[in-house]
Amino acid sequence: MTKSTKTILWVFFLIVALVQLFPLIWLIDFSFLSSNEFYSSSVLKWPSDPQWQNYINAWVDGKFLRYFINSAFVTSVTILLTVILSLTLGYAFTRMQWKLRPIFFTIILLGIMIPIHATLLPNFAIFKALGLTNSYLGLILPYTAVSVPLGTFILTGFMRSIPKAMEESAVVDGANIYRIVFQIIAPLTAPALVTVIVTTFLNCWNEFIMASTFLSKDALKTLPFSVMNFAGQYSSDYGSQFAVMVLTSIPAIVIYAIFNEQITKGVTAGAVKG
Amino acid sequence: MQKVFNNKMAIFLFVFPGILLFSLTFLVPIVLSAYYSFRDTLSPGTPSAFIGFANYTELLFHDSRFWLALRNAVLLGLGFILIQHPIAIFFAIMLDRLGGKAEKWFRTIFFIPCVISVVVISKMWLSLLDPTFGAFNKMLDSLGLGMLKHAWLGDSSTALISMLFILIWAGFGWGLLFYYAGLKGIPDDLYEAASLDGASGFRLHWRITVPLLSPVITVQITLAMITALKQMETVFLTTNGGPGDSTQFLAVYLYNKAFSASQYGYANAISILFIIVCLLATYLSNKLTRSDATEF
């Protein structure tokens, strides 16, 4: 490609990126405005008097920290469980020899196709009867159950490409099956595991509908509720609403910025081998 | 080796926890859902009578909303396939050609909307498309296109297309990433051979890239239909199916039937049909796309 085509392409991408990010830029911009400035005719507006108060409202009345900690806890436990269960299931489905294997594999794969929304109503009844509504477990269990099928699918695809010679030499060295799975297979599947971790993170961190159905206790609510909190009391205070949306988006964007390379590598590896 | 792979204890320990959890929060609920779908339950835990297939006959033969929700899912799915995916493929190819640091940077930027919470996306777009202070109408004004100003999500003629627009914006990065990953799997020497044969530019990509991407495209088309069928959160938080059912989707419909309209049994019948539709859609789109995918 010539240098000038490259420049044209570069400029084109820059414009598209700006257009694509415009909603977020607008969100950040207006989060510094007072609500009466919202109605001016300009599309973007330099804040003459930045309303930091909006962010204080967002932090305090959005109960940001409380919800953030809940989200972090629920998401970490879900990821941990998902990784362990998908790894062991994936191994049992690709390497182990047992009769019911095809049936169980099909059952697990059904989980990818069946919408979680279809399990929402009965789970609500079950959790209510078991006292699981308004508990961390009431979110962790369904989040894990939803994440395991995709995780297993990604990992089985990846494990099939690992040569059996690795395990054979480990067996010769006297390793048992558990050492093989957790000390040899787990590190070898690292790129696929990253994909599993990332998709699980994104799904759980931002999940709203199950959380809003199963939780009513304020102390347990997750981050998306920060935004929902502003529906009543602050419904006309757009500045504070926008500030809480900006705040809520920051953690996921930071995590994405840190793991960006692994995400792409993981998805690439998963998509090509899976 | 055989002994290790036949270890019954290990198989049990590996499979049982996952299957148990999956059964308890996925399979048992669906069975329970089926049970409720044959009853006239108003809300979970209240006494109800067995009414046979009454909920199903009502849904299939007298409930136009059910069919509207299905039609909307098909329209949305077609919107994804005909608009979002070609754009994603185009950008993936262009990104791949750009190369270097810029390639990485733009890839990162394009994915940002995908990491943002659906609650934020919904509330943000609700504001962006707001008829009074929304940036979209202001932009039309400043471009001298004020006559096009609109209550985008509030008007039944534009609500569904606005929804498609929001969802394309939010999901574009995933599509791009998958096609990009697929592109990286195409060996370079194929392009070299083709350009030696005189193919270039658009023709080169049409003849080589697109056919070689067909396995990825197949999977993505199936996923697009499923995504459209499963649509819920964004709709729920912006239009809640309205105005006048113009953005009605099965998941939103069943949720509102269960929790707002107190027709829990009926909602469970929707749930069961929803599952059947999703399984059918996956099966059909797999069948259809697999058969005419080019083999290499």
CSV table of C-alpha atoms in Angstrom, one decimal, chain A residues 1 6 9-10 12-14 16-17 19-24 26-27 30 37-43 85 88-89 91-93 95-98 104 107-108 110-128 141-142 144-146 148-149 164 167-168 171 175-178 180-182 198-199 202 206-209 212-213 224 227-228 231 238 241-242 244-246 248-249 252-253 256 260-261 263-264 267-268 271-272, chain B residues 1-2 4-11 13-19 21-30 32-33 36 44-45 90-91 94-95 97-100 102 104 106-121 123-125 127-128 130 132-136 138-139 142 169 172-174 177-178 180-182 184-185 216 226 230-233 236-237 251 254-255 258-259 264 267-268 271-272 274-275 278-279 282-283:
chain,number,residue,atom,x,y,z
A,1,MET,CA,0.0,0.0,0.0
A,6,LYS,CA,-2.3,4.7,4.1
A,9,LEU,CA,-7.2,5.2,5.4
A,10,TRP,CA,-5.8,6.5,8.7
A,12,PHE,CA,-10.9,7.7,7.5
A,13,PHE,CA,-10.5,5.5,10.6
A,14,LEU,CA,-10.0,8.5,12.8
A,16,VAL,CA,-15.1,6.8,12.1
A,17,ALA,CA,-13.6,6.4,15.6
A,19,VAL,CA,-18.2,9.3,15.2
A,20,GLN,CA,-18.4,6.0,17.1
A,21,LEU,CA,-17.2,7.4,20.3
A,22,PHE,CA,-19.3,10.5,20.0
A,23,PRO,CA,-22.1,9.3,22.3
A,24,LEU,CA,-19.5,8.7,25.0
A,26,TRP,CA,-21.2,13.7,24.6
A,27,LEU,CA,-22.0,11.8,27.8
A,30,PHE,CA,-22.8,16.9,29.5
A,37,GLU,CA,-27.6,24.0,30.2
A,38,PHE,CA,-28.9,20.8,28.6
A,39,TYR,CA,-31.4,22.6,26.6
A,40,SER,CA,-29.1,25.0,24.8
A,41,SER,CA,-28.9,24.4,21.1
A,42,SER,CA,-25.2,23.4,20.9
A,43,VAL,CA,-24.4,19.7,20.3
A,85,LEU,CA,-16.0,-26.0,35.9
A,88,THR,CA,-12.8,-29.9,34.1
A,89,LEU,CA,-15.9,-30.4,31.9
A,91,TYR,CA,-11.3,-32.1,29.7
A,92,ALA,CA,-13.9,-34.7,30.4
A,93,PHE,CA,-15.5,-34.1,27.1
A,95,ARG,CA,-10.1,-36.6,26.6
A,96,MET,CA,-11.9,-38.9,29.0
A,97,GLN,CA,-13.7,-41.9,27.9
A,98,TRP,CA,-17.2,-42.5,29.2
A,104,PHE,CA,-24.0,-34.6,28.5
A,107,ILE,CA,-27.1,-31.0,27.2
A,108,ILE,CA,-24.3,-28.5,28.1
A,110,LEU,CA,-28.1,-26.4,24.9
A,111,GLY,CA,-27.1,-23.8,27.4
A,112,ILE,CA,-25.6,-21.7,24.6
A,113,MET,CA,-28.8,-21.7,22.6
A,114,ILE,CA,-31.4,-21.3,25.4
A,115,PRO,CA,-32.0,-17.7,26.4
A,116,ILE,CA,-31.4,-16.9,30.0
A,117,HIS,CA,-34.6,-14.9,30.0
A,118,ALA,CA,-36.6,-18.2,29.6
A,119,THR,CA,-35.2,-19.4,32.9
A,120,LEU,CA,-35.8,-16.1,34.6
A,121,LEU,CA,-39.4,-16.8,35.7
A,122,PRO,CA,-39.0,-20.4,37.1
A,123,ASN,CA,-35.7,-19.4,38.7
A,124,PHE,CA,-37.5,-16.6,40.5
A,125,ALA,CA,-40.0,-19.0,41.9
A,126,ILE,CA,-37.3,-21.5,42.9
A,127,PHE,CA,-35.0,-19.0,44.4
A,128,LYS,CA,-37.8,-17.5,46.3
A,141,LEU,CA,-25.3,-19.6,40.7
A,142,PRO,CA,-27.2,-18.5,37.6
A,144,THR,CA,-22.0,-19.4,36.5
A,145,ALA,CA,-24.6,-21.7,35.0
A,146,VAL,CA,-25.0,-19.2,32.0
A,148,VAL,CA,-20.2,-22.5,31.8
A,149,PRO,CA,-21.7,-23.7,28.5
A,164,LYS,CA,-1.8,-35.9,23.5
A,167,GLU,CA,-0.2,-35.9,28.7
A,168,GLU,CA,1.5,-39.2,27.7
A,171,VAL,CA,1.8,-40.1,32.7
A,175,ALA,CA,1.6,-37.6,37.2
A,176,ASN,CA,-2.0,-38.4,38.1
A,177,ILE,CA,-5.1,-37.1,36.2
A,178,TYR,CA,-5.6,-34.1,38.5
A,180,ILE,CA,-2.4,-33.3,34.3
A,181,VAL,CA,-5.5,-31.2,34.2
A,182,PHE,CA,-4.5,-28.4,36.5
A,198,VAL,CA,-13.2,-12.0,29.6
A,199,THR,CA,-16.6,-13.0,28.2
A,202,LEU,CA,-18.3,-8.7,30.5
A,206,ASN,CA,-22.9,-5.5,33.2
A,207,GLU,CA,-25.7,-7.9,33.8
A,208,PHE,CA,-28.9,-6.2,34.9
A,209,ILE,CA,-32.1,-8.2,34.3
A,212,SER,CA,-33.0,-6.7,39.2
A,213,THR,CA,-35.3,-9.7,39.3
A,224,PRO,CA,-25.8,-1.2,37.1
A,227,VAL,CA,-27.6,4.3,37.2
A,228,MET,CA,-31.1,3.0,38.1
A,231,ALA,CA,-34.7,7.4,38.2
A,238,TYR,CA,-29.5,15.1,34.1
A,241,GLN,CA,-27.4,11.1,35.9
A,242,PHE,CA,-24.8,11.5,33.3
A,244,VAL,CA,-23.1,8.3,37.4
A,245,MET,CA,-23.2,6.7,33.9
A,246,VAL,CA,-19.6,7.9,33.3
A,248,THR,CA,-20.2,3.2,36.1
A,249,SER,CA,-18.4,2.8,32.7
A,252,ALA,CA,-14.9,-1.9,32.7
A,253,ILE,CA,-13.0,0.4,30.4
A,256,TYR,CA,-10.5,-3.5,29.1
A,260,ASN,CA,-7.0,-5.4,25.6
A,261,GLU,CA,-4.1,-7.4,24.0
A,263,ILE,CA,-8.7,-10.2,24.8
A,264,THR,CA,-7.9,-9.9,21.1
A,267,VAL,CA,-10.8,-14.2,20.8
A,268,THR,CA,-8.5,-14.7,17.9
A,271,ALA,CA,-12.3,-18.1,16.9
A,272,VAL,CA,-9.7,-19.8,14.8
B,1,MET,CA,-2.7,-43.9,29.2
B,2,GLN,CA,-6.1,-45.6,28.7
B,4,VAL,CA,-5.8,-42.5,33.1
B,5,PHE,CA,-8.5,-41.5,30.7
B,6,ASN,CA,-10.9,-44.2,32.0
B,7,ASN,CA,-10.6,-43.0,35.6
B,8,LYS,CA,-14.2,-43.2,36.7
B,9,MET,CA,-13.6,-41.2,39.9
B,10,ALA,CA,-12.0,-38.4,38.0
B,11,ILE,CA,-14.7,-38.3,35.4
B,13,LEU,CA,-15.5,-35.2,39.9
B,14,PHE,CA,-15.0,-33.3,36.6
B,15,VAL,CA,-18.5,-33.6,35.3
B,16,PHE,CA,-20.8,-33.8,38.3
B,17,PRO,CA,-20.4,-30.3,39.7
B,18,GLY,CA,-20.9,-28.6,36.4
B,19,ILE,CA,-23.8,-30.8,35.3
B,21,LEU,CA,-25.2,-26.6,38.7
B,22,PHE,CA,-26.4,-26.4,35.1
B,23,SER,CA,-29.3,-28.8,35.8
B,24,LEU,CA,-30.4,-26.9,38.9
B,25,THR,CA,-30.4,-23.4,37.4
B,26,PHE,CA,-31.2,-24.3,33.8
B,27,LEU,CA,-32.9,-27.7,33.2
B,28,VAL,CA,-35.0,-28.0,36.4
B,29,PRO,CA,-36.3,-24.4,35.9
B,30,ILE,CA,-37.3,-25.2,32.3
B,32,LEU,CA,-40.9,-26.1,36.2
B,33,SER,CA,-41.7,-23.5,33.5
B,36,TYR,CA,-46.6,-23.6,35.1
B,44,PRO,CA,-45.4,-17.8,41.7
B,45,GLY,CA,-46.6,-19.6,44.8
B,90,PHE,CA,-15.4,-4.1,5.6
B,91,PHE,CA,-13.7,-2.6,8.6
B,94,MET,CA,-9.4,-2.2,6.2
B,95,LEU,CA,-8.0,-2.7,9.6
B,97,ARG,CA,-4.6,-3.6,5.6
B,98,LEU,CA,-3.7,-0.6,7.8
B,99,GLY,CA,-1.3,-2.6,9.9
B,100,GLY,CA,1.1,-1.4,12.6
B,102,ALA,CA,-2.7,2.2,14.2
B,104,LYS,CA,-4.1,-2.0,17.3
B,106,PHE,CA,-8.4,1.5,16.2
B,107,ARG,CA,-9.3,-2.0,17.1
B,108,THR,CA,-9.2,-1.0,20.7
B,109,ILE,CA,-11.3,2.1,20.2
B,110,PHE,CA,-13.9,0.3,18.1
B,111,PHE,CA,-14.5,-2.3,20.9
B,112,ILE,CA,-15.0,0.2,23.7
B,113,PRO,CA,-18.9,0.3,23.4
B,114,CYS,CA,-18.9,-3.4,23.9
B,115,VAL,CA,-17.5,-3.2,27.4
B,116,ILE,CA,-20.1,-0.6,28.5
B,117,SER,CA,-23.0,-1.7,30.7
B,118,VAL,CA,-26.3,-2.2,29.0
B,119,VAL,CA,-27.9,0.1,31.5
B,120,VAL,CA,-25.6,2.9,30.6
B,121,ILE,CA,-26.0,2.3,26.9
B,123,LYS,CA,-30.0,5.5,29.3
B,124,MET,CA,-27.4,7.2,27.2
B,125,TRP,CA,-29.2,6.5,23.9
B,127,SER,CA,-30.9,10.8,26.2
B,128,LEU,CA,-29.1,11.1,22.8
B,130,ASP,CA,-34.5,12.6,23.4
B,132,THR,CA,-35.9,18.0,23.5
B,133,PHE,CA,-32.2,17.9,24.6
B,134,GLY,CA,-30.9,15.0,22.7
B,135,ALA,CA,-27.8,15.5,20.6
B,136,PHE,CA,-29.2,13.7,17.6
B,138,LYS,CA,-29.6,19.2,17.7
B,139,MET,CA,-27.2,17.8,15.1
B,142,SER,CA,-27.3,22.4,13.0
B,169,TRP,CA,-23.5,0.7,17.7
B,172,PHE,CA,-20.2,-3.5,16.2
B,173,GLY,CA,-16.9,-4.2,18.0
B,174,TRP,CA,-17.7,-7.9,18.6
B,177,LEU,CA,-13.2,-8.6,16.3
B,178,PHE,CA,-14.6,-12.0,15.1
B,180,TYR,CA,-10.7,-9.7,12.2
B,181,ALA,CA,-9.8,-12.9,13.9
B,182,GLY,CA,-11.1,-14.9,11.0
B,184,LYS,CA,-5.8,-13.4,10.6
B,185,GLY,CA,-6.4,-17.1,9.9
B,216,VAL,CA,-16.9,-17.2,10.4
B,226,ILE,CA,-30.0,-15.6,18.2
B,230,LYS,CA,-32.8,-12.8,22.8
B,231,GLN,CA,-33.1,-9.1,22.7
B,232,MET,CA,-34.2,-7.8,26.0
B,233,GLU,CA,-32.2,-5.4,28.3
B,236,PHE,CA,-36.6,-3.1,28.4
B,237,LEU,CA,-34.7,-0.1,29.6
B,251,ALA,CA,-38.2,-11.7,26.4
B,254,LEU,CA,-42.8,-12.6,28.9
B,255,TYR,CA,-41.2,-10.5,31.6
B,258,ALA,CA,-45.1,-12.3,34.6
B,259,PHE,CA,-44.2,-9.3,36.7
B,264,TYR,CA,-47.3,-16.0,35.5
B,267,ALA,CA,-45.7,-15.9,30.8
B,268,ASN,CA,-44.2,-19.4,31.3
B,271,SER,CA,-41.0,-18.9,27.9
B,272,ILE,CA,-41.4,-22.4,26.6
B,274,PHE,CA,-39.4,-18.9,23.3
B,275,ILE,CA,-37.0,-21.8,24.0
B,278,CYS,CA,-34.5,-20.3,19.7
B,279,LEU,CA,-33.6,-24.0,19.3
B,282,THR,CA,-30.3,-22.2,15.7
B,283,TYR,CA,-31.0,-25.5,13.9
